[in-house]
Structures are given as C-alpha cells and as structure tokens.
Short mmCIF file of C-alpha atoms in Angstrom, two decimals:
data_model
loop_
_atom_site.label_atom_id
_atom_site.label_comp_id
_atom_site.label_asym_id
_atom_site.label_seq_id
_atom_site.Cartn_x
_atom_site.Cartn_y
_atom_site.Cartn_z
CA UNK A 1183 0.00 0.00 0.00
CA UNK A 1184 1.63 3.01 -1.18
CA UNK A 1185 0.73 6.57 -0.94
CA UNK A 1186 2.35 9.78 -1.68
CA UNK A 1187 2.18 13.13 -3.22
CA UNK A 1188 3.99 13.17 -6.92
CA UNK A 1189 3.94 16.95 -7.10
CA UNK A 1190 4.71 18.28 -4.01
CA UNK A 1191 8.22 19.73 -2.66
CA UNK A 1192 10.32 18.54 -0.28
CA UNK A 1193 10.50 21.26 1.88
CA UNK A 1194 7.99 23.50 2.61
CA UNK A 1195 8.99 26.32 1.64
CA UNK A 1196 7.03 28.89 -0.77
CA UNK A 1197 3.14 28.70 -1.80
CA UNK A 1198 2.00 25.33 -2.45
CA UNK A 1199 0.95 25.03 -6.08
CA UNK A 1200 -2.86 23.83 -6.87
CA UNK A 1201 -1.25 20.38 -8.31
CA UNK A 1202 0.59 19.91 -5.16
CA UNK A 1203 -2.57 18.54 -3.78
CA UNK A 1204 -3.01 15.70 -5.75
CA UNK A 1205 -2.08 12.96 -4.40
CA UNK A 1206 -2.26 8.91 -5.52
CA UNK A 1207 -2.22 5.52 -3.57
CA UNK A 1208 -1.27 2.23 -5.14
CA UNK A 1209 -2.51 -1.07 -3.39
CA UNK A 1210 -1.92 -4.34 -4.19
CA UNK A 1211 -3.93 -7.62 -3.11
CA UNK A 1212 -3.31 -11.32 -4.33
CA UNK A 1213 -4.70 -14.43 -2.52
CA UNK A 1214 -5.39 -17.78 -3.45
CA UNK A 1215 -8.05 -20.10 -1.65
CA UNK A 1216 -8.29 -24.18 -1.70
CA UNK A 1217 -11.74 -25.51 -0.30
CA UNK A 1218 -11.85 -28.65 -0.01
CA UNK A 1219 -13.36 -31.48 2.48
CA UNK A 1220 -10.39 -33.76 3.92
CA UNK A 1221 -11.20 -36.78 1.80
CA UNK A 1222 -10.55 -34.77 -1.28
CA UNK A 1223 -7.28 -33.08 0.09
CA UNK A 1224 -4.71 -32.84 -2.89
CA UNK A 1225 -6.80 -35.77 -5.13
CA UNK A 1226 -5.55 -35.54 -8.86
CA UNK A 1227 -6.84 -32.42 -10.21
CA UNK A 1228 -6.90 -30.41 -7.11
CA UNK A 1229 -5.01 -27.42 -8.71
CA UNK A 1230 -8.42 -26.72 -10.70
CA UNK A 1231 -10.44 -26.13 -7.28
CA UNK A 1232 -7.87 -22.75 -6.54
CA UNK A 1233 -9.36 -20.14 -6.56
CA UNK A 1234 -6.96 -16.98 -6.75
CA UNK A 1235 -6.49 -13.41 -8.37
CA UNK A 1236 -4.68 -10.60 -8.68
CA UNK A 1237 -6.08 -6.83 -7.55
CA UNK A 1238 -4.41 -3.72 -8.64
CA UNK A 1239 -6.44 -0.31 -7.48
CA UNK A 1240 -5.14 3.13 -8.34
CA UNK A 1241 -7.22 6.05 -7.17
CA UNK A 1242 -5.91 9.45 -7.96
CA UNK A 1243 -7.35 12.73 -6.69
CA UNK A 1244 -6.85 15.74 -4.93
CA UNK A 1245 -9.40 18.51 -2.64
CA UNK A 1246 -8.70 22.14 -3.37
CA UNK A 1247 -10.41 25.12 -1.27
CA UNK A 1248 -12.41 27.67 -3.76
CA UNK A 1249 -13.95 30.64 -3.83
CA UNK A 1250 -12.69 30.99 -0.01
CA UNK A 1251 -16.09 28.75 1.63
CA UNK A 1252 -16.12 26.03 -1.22
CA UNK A 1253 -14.30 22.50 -0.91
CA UNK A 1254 -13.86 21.16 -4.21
CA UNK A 1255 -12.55 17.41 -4.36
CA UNK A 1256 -12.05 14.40 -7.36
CA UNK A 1257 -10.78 11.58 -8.16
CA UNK A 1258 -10.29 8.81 -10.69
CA UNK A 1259 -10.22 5.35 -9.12
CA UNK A 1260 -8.69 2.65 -11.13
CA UNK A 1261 -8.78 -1.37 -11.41
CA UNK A 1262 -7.46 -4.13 -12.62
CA UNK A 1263 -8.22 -7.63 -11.95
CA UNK A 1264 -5.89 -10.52 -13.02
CA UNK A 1265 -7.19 -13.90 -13.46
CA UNK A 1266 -6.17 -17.28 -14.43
CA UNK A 1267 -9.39 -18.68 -15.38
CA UNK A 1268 -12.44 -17.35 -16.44
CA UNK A 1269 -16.56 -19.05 -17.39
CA UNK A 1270 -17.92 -20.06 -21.13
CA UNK A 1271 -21.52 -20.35 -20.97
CA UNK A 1272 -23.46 -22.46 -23.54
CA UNK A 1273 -26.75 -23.40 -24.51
CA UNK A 1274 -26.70 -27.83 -25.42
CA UNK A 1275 -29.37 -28.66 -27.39
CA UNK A 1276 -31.42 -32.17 -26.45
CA UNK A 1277 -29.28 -35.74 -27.08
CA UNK A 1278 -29.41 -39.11 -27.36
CA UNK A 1279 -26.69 -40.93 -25.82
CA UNK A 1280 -26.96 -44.67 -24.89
CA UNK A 1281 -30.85 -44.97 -25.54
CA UNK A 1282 -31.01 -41.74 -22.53
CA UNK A 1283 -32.44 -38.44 -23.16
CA UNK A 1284 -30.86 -35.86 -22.13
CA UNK A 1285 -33.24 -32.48 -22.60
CA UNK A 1286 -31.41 -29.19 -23.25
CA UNK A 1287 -29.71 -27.45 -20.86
CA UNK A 1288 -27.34 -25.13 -20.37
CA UNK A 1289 -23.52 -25.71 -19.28
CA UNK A 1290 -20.67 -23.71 -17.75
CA UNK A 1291 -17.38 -24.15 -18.41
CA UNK A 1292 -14.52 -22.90 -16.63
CA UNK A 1293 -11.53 -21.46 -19.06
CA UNK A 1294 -8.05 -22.08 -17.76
CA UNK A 1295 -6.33 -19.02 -19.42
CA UNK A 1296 -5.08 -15.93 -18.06
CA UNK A 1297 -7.68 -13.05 -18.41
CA UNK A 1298 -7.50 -9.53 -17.03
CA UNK A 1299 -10.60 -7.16 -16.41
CA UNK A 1300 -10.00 -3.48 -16.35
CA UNK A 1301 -12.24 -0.73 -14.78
CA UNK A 1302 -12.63 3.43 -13.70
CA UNK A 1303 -14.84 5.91 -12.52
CA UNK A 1304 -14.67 9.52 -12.52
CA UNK A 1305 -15.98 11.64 -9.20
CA UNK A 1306 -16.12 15.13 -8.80
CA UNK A 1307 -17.78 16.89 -6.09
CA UNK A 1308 -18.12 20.43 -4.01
CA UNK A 1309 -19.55 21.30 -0.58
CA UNK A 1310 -19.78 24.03 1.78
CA UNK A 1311 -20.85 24.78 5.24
CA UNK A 1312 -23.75 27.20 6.54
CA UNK A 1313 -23.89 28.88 9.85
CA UNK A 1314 -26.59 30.12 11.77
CA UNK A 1315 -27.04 31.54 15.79
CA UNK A 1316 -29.64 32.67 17.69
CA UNK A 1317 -28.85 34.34 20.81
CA UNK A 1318 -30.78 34.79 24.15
CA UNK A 1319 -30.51 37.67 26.50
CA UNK A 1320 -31.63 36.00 29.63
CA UNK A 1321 -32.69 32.35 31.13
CA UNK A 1322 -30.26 29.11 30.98
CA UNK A 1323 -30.08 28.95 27.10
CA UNK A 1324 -27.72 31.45 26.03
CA UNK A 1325 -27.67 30.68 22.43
CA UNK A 1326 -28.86 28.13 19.55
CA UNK A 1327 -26.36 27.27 16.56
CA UNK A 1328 -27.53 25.26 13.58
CA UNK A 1329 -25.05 24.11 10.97
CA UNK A 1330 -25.60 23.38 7.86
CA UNK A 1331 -23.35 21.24 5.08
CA UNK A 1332 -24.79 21.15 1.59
CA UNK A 1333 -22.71 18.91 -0.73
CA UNK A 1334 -23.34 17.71 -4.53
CA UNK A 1335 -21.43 15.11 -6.67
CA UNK A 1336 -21.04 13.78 -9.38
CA UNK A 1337 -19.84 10.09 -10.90
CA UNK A 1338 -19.73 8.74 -13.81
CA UNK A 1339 -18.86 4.66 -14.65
CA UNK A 1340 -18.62 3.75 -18.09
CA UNK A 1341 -20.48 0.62 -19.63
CA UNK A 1342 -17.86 -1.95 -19.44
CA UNK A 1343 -20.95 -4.56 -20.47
CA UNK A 1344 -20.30 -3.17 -24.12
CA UNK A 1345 -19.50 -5.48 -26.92
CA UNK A 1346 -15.52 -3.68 -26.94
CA UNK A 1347 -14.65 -4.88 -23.28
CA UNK A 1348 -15.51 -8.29 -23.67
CA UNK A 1349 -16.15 -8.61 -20.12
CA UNK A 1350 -19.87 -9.41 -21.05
CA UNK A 1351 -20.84 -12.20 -23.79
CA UNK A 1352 -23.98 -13.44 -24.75
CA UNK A 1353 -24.99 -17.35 -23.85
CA UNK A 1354 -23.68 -19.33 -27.13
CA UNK A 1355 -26.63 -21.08 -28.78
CA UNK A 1356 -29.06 -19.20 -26.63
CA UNK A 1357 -32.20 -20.10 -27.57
CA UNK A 1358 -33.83 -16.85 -26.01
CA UNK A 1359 -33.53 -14.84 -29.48
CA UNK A 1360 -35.73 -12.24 -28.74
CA UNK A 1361 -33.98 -11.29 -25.09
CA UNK A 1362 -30.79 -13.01 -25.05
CA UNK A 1363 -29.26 -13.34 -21.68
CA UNK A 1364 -25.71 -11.38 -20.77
CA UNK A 1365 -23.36 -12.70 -18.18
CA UNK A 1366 -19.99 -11.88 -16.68
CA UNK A 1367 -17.08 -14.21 -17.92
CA UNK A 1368 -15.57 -13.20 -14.19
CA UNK A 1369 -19.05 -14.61 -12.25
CA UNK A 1370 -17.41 -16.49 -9.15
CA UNK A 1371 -14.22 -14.49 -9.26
CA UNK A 1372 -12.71 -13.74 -5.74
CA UNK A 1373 -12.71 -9.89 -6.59
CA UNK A 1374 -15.81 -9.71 -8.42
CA UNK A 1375 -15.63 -8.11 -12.69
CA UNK A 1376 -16.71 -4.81 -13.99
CA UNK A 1377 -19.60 -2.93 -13.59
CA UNK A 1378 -22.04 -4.07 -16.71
CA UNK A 1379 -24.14 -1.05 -17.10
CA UNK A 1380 -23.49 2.64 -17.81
CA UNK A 1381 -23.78 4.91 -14.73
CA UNK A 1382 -24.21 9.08 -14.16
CA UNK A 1383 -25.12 9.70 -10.78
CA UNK A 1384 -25.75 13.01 -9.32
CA UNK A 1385 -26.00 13.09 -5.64
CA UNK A 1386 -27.59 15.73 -3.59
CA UNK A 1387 -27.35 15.99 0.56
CA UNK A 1388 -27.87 18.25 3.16
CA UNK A 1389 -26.47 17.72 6.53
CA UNK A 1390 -27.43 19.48 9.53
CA UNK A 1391 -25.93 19.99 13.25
CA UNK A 1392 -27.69 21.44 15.87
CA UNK A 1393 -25.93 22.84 19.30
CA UNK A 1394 -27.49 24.81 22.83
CA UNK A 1395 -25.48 26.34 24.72
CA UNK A 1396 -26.44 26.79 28.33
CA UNK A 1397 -25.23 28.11 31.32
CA UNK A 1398 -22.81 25.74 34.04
CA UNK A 1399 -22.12 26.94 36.93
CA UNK A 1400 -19.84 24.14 37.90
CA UNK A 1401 -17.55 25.27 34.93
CA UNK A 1402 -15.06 28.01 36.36
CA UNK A 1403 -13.34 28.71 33.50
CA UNK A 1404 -15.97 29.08 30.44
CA UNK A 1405 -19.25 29.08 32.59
CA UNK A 1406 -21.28 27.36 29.88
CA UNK A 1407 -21.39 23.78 28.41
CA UNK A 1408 -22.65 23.00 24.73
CA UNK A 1409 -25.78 20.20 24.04
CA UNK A 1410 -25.91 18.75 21.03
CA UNK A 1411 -29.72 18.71 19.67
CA UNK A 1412 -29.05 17.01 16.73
CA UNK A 1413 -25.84 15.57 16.04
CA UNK A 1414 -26.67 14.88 12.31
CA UNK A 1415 -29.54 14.72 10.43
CA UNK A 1416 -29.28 14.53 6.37
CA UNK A 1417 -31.38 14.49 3.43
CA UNK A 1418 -30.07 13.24 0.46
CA UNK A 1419 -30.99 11.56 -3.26
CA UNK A 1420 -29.54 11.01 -6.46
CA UNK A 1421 -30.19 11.46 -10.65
CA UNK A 1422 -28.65 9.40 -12.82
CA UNK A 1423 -28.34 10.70 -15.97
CA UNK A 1424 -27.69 7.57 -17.99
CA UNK A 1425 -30.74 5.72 -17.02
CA UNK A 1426 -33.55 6.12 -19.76
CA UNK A 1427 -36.61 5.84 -16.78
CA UNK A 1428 -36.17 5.91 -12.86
CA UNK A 1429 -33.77 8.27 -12.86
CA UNK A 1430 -34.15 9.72 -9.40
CA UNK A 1431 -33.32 7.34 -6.21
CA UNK A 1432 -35.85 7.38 -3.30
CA UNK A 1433 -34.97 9.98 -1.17
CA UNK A 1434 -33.75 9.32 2.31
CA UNK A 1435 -33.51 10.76 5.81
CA UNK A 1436 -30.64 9.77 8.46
CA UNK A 1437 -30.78 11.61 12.03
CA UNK A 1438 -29.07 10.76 14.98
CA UNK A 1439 -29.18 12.36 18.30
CA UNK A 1440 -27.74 11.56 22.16
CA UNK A 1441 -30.25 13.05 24.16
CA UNK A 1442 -28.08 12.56 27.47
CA UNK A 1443 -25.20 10.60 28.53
CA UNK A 1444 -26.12 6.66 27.42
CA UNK A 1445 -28.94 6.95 25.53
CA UNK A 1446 -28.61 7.46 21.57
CA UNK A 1447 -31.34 7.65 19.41
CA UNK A 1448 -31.08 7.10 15.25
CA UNK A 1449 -33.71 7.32 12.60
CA UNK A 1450 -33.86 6.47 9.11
CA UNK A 1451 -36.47 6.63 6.20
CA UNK A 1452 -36.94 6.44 2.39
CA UNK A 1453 -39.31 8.57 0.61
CA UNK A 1454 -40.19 7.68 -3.25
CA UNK A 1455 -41.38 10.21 -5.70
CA UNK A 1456 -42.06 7.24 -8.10
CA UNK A 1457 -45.70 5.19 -7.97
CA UNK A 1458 -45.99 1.36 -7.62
CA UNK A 1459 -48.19 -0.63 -9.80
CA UNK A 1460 -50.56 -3.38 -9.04
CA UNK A 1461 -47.77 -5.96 -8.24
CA UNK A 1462 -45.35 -3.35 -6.15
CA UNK A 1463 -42.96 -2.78 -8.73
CA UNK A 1464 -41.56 0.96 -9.13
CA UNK A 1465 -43.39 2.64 -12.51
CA UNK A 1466 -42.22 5.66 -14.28
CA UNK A 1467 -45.58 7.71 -13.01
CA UNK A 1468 -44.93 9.45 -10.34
CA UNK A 1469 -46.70 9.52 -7.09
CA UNK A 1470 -48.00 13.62 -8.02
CA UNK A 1471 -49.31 12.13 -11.24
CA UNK A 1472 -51.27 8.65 -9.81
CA UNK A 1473 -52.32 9.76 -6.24
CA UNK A 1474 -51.84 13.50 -6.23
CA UNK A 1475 -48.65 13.50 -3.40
CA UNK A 1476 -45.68 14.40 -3.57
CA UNK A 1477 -43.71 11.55 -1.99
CA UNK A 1478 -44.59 8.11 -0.80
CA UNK A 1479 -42.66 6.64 2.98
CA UNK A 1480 -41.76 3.18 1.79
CA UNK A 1481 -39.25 1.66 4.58
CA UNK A 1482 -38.66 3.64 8.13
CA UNK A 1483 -37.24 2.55 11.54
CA UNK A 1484 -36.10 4.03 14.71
CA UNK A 1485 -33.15 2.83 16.70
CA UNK A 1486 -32.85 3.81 20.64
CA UNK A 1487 -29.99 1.92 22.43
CA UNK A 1488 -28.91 2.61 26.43
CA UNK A 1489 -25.54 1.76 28.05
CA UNK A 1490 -24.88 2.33 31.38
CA UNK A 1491 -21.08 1.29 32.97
CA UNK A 1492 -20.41 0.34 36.47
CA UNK A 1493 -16.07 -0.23 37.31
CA UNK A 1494 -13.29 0.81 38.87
CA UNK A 1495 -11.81 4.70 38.83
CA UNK A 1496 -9.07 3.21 36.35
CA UNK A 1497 -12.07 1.57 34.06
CA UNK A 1498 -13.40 5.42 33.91
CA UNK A 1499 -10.24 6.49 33.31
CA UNK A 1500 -9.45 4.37 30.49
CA UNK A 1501 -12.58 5.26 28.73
CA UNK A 1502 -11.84 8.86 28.75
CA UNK A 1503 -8.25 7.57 27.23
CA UNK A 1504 -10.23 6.00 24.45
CA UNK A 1505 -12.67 9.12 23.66
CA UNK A 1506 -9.94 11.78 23.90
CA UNK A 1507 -7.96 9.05 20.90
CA UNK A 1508 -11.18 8.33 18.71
CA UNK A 1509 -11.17 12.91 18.65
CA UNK A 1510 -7.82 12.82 17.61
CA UNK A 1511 -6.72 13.49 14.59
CA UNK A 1512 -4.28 12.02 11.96
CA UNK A 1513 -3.81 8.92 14.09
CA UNK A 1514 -0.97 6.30 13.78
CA UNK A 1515 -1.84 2.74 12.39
CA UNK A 1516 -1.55 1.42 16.25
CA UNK A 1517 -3.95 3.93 17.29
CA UNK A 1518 -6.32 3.31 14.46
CA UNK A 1519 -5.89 -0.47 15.61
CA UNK A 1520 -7.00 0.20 19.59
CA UNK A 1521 -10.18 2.37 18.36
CA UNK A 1522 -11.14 -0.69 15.75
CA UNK A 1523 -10.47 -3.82 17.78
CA UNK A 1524 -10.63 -2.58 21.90
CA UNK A 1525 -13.49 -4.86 22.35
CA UNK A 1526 -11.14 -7.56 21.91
CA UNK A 1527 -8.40 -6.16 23.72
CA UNK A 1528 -7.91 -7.39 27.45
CA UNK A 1529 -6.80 -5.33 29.63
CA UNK A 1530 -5.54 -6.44 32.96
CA UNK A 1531 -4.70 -3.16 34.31
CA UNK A 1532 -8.95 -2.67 35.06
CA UNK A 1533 -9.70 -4.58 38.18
CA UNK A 1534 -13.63 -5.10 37.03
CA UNK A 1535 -16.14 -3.32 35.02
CA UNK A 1536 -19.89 -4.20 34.32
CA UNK A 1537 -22.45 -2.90 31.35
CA UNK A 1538 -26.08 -2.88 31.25
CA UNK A 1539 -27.23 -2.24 27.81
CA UNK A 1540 -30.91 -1.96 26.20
CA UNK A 1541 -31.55 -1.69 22.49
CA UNK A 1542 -35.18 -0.83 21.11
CA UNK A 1543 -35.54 -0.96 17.25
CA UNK A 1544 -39.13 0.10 15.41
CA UNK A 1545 -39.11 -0.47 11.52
CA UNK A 1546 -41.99 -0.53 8.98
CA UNK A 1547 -40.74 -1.30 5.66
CA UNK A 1548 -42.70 -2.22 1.81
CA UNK A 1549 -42.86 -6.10 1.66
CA UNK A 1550 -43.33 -6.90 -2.40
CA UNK A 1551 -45.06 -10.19 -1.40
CA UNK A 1552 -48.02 -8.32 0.66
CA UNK A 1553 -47.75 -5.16 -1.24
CA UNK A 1554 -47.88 -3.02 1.94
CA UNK A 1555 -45.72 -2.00 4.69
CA UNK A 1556 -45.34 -4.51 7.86
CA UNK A 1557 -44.17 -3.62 10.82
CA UNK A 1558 -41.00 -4.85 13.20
CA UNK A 1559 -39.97 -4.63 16.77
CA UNK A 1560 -36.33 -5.94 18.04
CA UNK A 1561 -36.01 -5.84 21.77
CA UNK A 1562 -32.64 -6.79 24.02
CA UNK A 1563 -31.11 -6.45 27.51
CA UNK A 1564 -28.16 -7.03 27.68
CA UNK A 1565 -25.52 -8.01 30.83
CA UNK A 1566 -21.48 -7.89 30.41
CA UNK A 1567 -18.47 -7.46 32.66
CA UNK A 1568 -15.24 -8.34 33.79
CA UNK A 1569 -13.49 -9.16 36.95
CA UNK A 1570 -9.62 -10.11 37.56
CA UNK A 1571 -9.12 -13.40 39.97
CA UNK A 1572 -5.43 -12.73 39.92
CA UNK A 1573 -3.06 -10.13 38.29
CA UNK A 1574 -3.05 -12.54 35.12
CA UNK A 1575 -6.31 -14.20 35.20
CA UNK A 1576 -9.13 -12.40 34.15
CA UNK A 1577 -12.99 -13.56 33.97
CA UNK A 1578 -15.52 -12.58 31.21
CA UNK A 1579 -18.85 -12.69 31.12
CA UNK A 1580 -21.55 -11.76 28.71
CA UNK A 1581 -25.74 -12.84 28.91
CA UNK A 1582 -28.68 -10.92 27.36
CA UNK A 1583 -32.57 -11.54 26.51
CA UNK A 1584 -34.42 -11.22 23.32
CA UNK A 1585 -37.67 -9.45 24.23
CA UNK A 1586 -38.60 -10.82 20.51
CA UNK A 1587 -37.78 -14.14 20.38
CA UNK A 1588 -38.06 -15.02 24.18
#
C-alpha cells in the first residue's frame, strides 16, 4: 500500500501550487483459496479447485479550497483484476446418448487461461458549510447554533458490459432470441468483474448539526457547556443521468441524536417520488401524477440503544483515554488499531467493570409479497463485565434476553 504526493516539494517552503494537492495511492492484493473437504485433500486435479487473483487499485485525486467557503474534491479510481481462469456459458441442445435423453440445458465451463478485467470511474464533487445563531438575552439557554453542510457530486462509470470490453458475452446457442441473456465471464471471481451497465449519478445531501449552549455553573473557567440537539440529520438523493426511466433514487432521511449521557437515538427513512403498480414494482408515473402527493414513505425505523457502565476509577479512566484518541486526529496505524479492535483487547490493568445495555428498534418497511408495509420490533437487555481473579487471570462474562424471540 503506497501513498504519496507526486507533485509536491520537499521542503515546505514557498506557496503550495494547486497540483501539489493531488495525491495517488497504489494497493496491491493477491490471494489464493483451496476448499476442499479432507477426503478430497490434494486428489488428482486439485489445482483446478484454486481459486486466486490478482487486484491492482489506483485512485488518484486531490481537494482544493475555492472561492474561499467552497471544498472542491475528485478523483479517478482505477482497477485491474488478473485472473487465471475465467466461465464459457453455452446453450446444449437435447441428445441421445446410450438410448437416454438428455433435454437441453445449459452448461458452464470454466476457461483455464489468463484473463484480465479493467475498470474506472470519474468523481467530482463540491460542498460548503452554513452557519446560523440565535442568541438569548436572559434564562439558561444562552444561544442556539444550527449548521448546515450542503454537498453535490457527481460520478460517472462507463459501460464496461459493451460489446468492446468483452467482459460481457452473450450465452452461445441461446435459444432466447428475442432477449438473449448477458453474463460476466468473471461470475465467481474472488474480486468480483466490472460494472455491466453505464452509470451518471448526481447526488444531492444536506447535513445538519444542531448545538445549545447553556449556562454551568460548575464550569469556572468558560461558565457554559454545549448540548448537542441534533448531532446529524441529512437528506439526500440522487439522478442518474444515464438511465432512460427511474432516474431519481428514493430519497432518504438519516438523524441521529444523544439526548443525554447513554442513551442514543437514530432514525432512518426512504421517501419515493415514483408510484408502484398493481404488483409493487416501481413505474415511471410518479406519485403527483397517480395519487396527487408528492412523496410516498416506503421503509422507516427508529433505533434507541442505552448503556450504562459500572467499574473501577481506572475503568473510567481508560474510557476517557479511548474518547480523547477516537477525537484525535491524523492517528498512527496502532492507534487506528486500539479504536477498531478494543473490544477484543484485554486489559488487565482494570480490576472489574460491568455494562447494562438496552436496544429498542421500530421499523416498517414495503414487503413486495403483501404489497404493503409490515411492521418490526427488536427488543434486548443485555448483561457484560469483567473481573480479575489474579493479576493474570481475568474472567468474562456476557448474557442478554431477546424481548422478541423469548
């Protein structure tokens, strides 16, 4: 994994140049996997069973600041696949063999030559940030600050499912002459083959942030404390431009909020402008047109999870240790490694620690079969802790209940 800036001076020294800023990373991946049951272990022919690639990705991009309040940022992301086998798909028309019958089918064949699939996308994209305050004269509020982040972005993938890639073939001796089927000479591959259809999306979001500051006594030195409302809340959908119906995505809503110390709450819905027909499939009416509104809610849920922790002053002080790191910025690869995997870190400098945690989720989302939106409740309580015997034995525990499924 390499990354670096091609552009840029050693030494600081003197304005930095606007193609100082782009930067590129080069990463590599190759692996090769053998399933097998032991009875089969390294039989004659084994070597076929491999499955292995190569994976070459090249993204290269830079962010610039415009117009003083606008980030501007894109990119070209790059890859190439490497394989040593590939499929052959082919319709085999009914046969006799040894007084049998053998109806048509169709076969797959696996190709043992080298074959290499190579793919981009282009991303551009700009976004700003809005302020806004209001201030109060007297009472415990002293002021309320919403912030605002539109962005909007652009990407574009080519159709590498065009006759000229060759990544795409048609079945041979496909019956089907008035739909032929497609597929993907890299189906089964370990990293996957191109895109197969032509994509131009334009994406649209607003974030928003909202803070109250109040009065605290108990703070000496600023004698105020901020509450965050609304940590985030955005609105977002997308165009595509190379789609010839459905062009616009449903439009969805993320939120979430901590309305005190334990308890986090997070929402999420999807709002169509498109109509569904008598089966539940998406039409190109939309819902203005058929039933005179301007959106329909198809899926929704609400998420509220509490965590309360009992342990020892150094079990306190450790988790300050781990929210002052996960605020930090530009962190080493060690760092990075604590925040991602500190569940499974254990740590016999905490003498014992217990959690209680409760998680409520609500959804109501569109079921196709029933052609109407069902509704969902998840319910848990959960129990976990720790508690060290001796300096280098430590005892884990972890129980819960499924309010759900008993």
């Amino acid at each position: 994994d390499l990354h670096s800036f091609p552009t840029r001076r050693s030494s600081d020294l003197g304005k930095a140049r606007w193609y100082d800023k782009i930067g590129l990373r080069y990463n590599l991946d190759a692996q090769n996997r053998y399933t097998t049951y032991d009875s089969s272990l390294f039989t004659p022919g084994w070597t076929k069973d491999l499955q292995n690639g190569i994976k070459h990705t090249l993204p290269v991009g830079g962010t610039w600041n415009i117009l003083k309040y606008f980030n501007f940022s894109t990119a070209l992301n790059m890859n190439d696949r490497m394989y040593f086998s590939y499929i052959h798909k082919e319709y085999v028309d009914e046969v006799i063999e040894d007084g049998d019958t053998i109806p048509g089918h169709y076969r797959t064949d696996t190709v043992y030559n080298f074959a290499n699939a190579f793919d981009f996308n282009l991303s551009a994209g700009i976004n700003t940030r809005l302020y806004g305050m209001y201030q109060f004269k007297k009472g415990p509020v002293m002021a309320i600050r919403h912030m605002m982040t539109p962005s909007v972005s652009f990407s574009y993938t080519p159709d590498f499912g065009a006759p000229f890639w060759g990544y795409y073939r048609a079945i041979e001796n496909d019956t089907a002459t008035v739909n032929p089927s497609k597929y993907s000479i890299f189906q089964g591959g370990i990293y996957g083959g191109p895109p197969g259809a032509e994509s131009g999306l334009v994406t649209i979001s607003l974030a928003n942030n909202l803070e109250m500051k109040v009065r605290n006594r108990k703070d000496t030195v600023l004698g105020f404390k901020k509450v965050v409302l609304i940590d985030n809340f955005t609105i977002g959908t997308s165009y595509d431009i190379a789609k010839d119906s459905l062009n616009w995505a449903p439009i969805s809503m993320q939120g979430r909020t901590l309305l005190f110390k334990g308890l986090n709450i997070q929402y999420s819905s999807s709002w169509d402008i498109y109509a569904r027909d008598a089966n539940g499939n998406r039409i190109n009416t939309t819902e203005w047109a058929k039933n005179r509104r301007l959106v329909r809610l198809d899926n929704t849920s609400w998420d509220l999870s509490l965590n309360y922790n009992l342990g020892s002053e150094k079990f306190k002080k450790k988790q300050k240790e781990i929210k002052e790191l996960s605020e930090k910025p530009g962190l080493t690869q060690e760092e990075q490694d604590i925040l991602d995997y500190y569940d499974n870190y254990v740590d016999f400098d905490i003498p014992w620690s217990f959690n209680v945690s409760y998680s409520f989720r609500y959804s109501k989302n569109y079921d196709i079969s029933k052609k109407a939106r069902t509704d969902k409740i998840v319910q848990t309580l959960g129990f976990n802790g720790q508690l060290n015997i001796t300096p280098k034995w430590k005892i884990s525990f972890y129980t819960g209940w499924d309010f759900t499924n008993n």
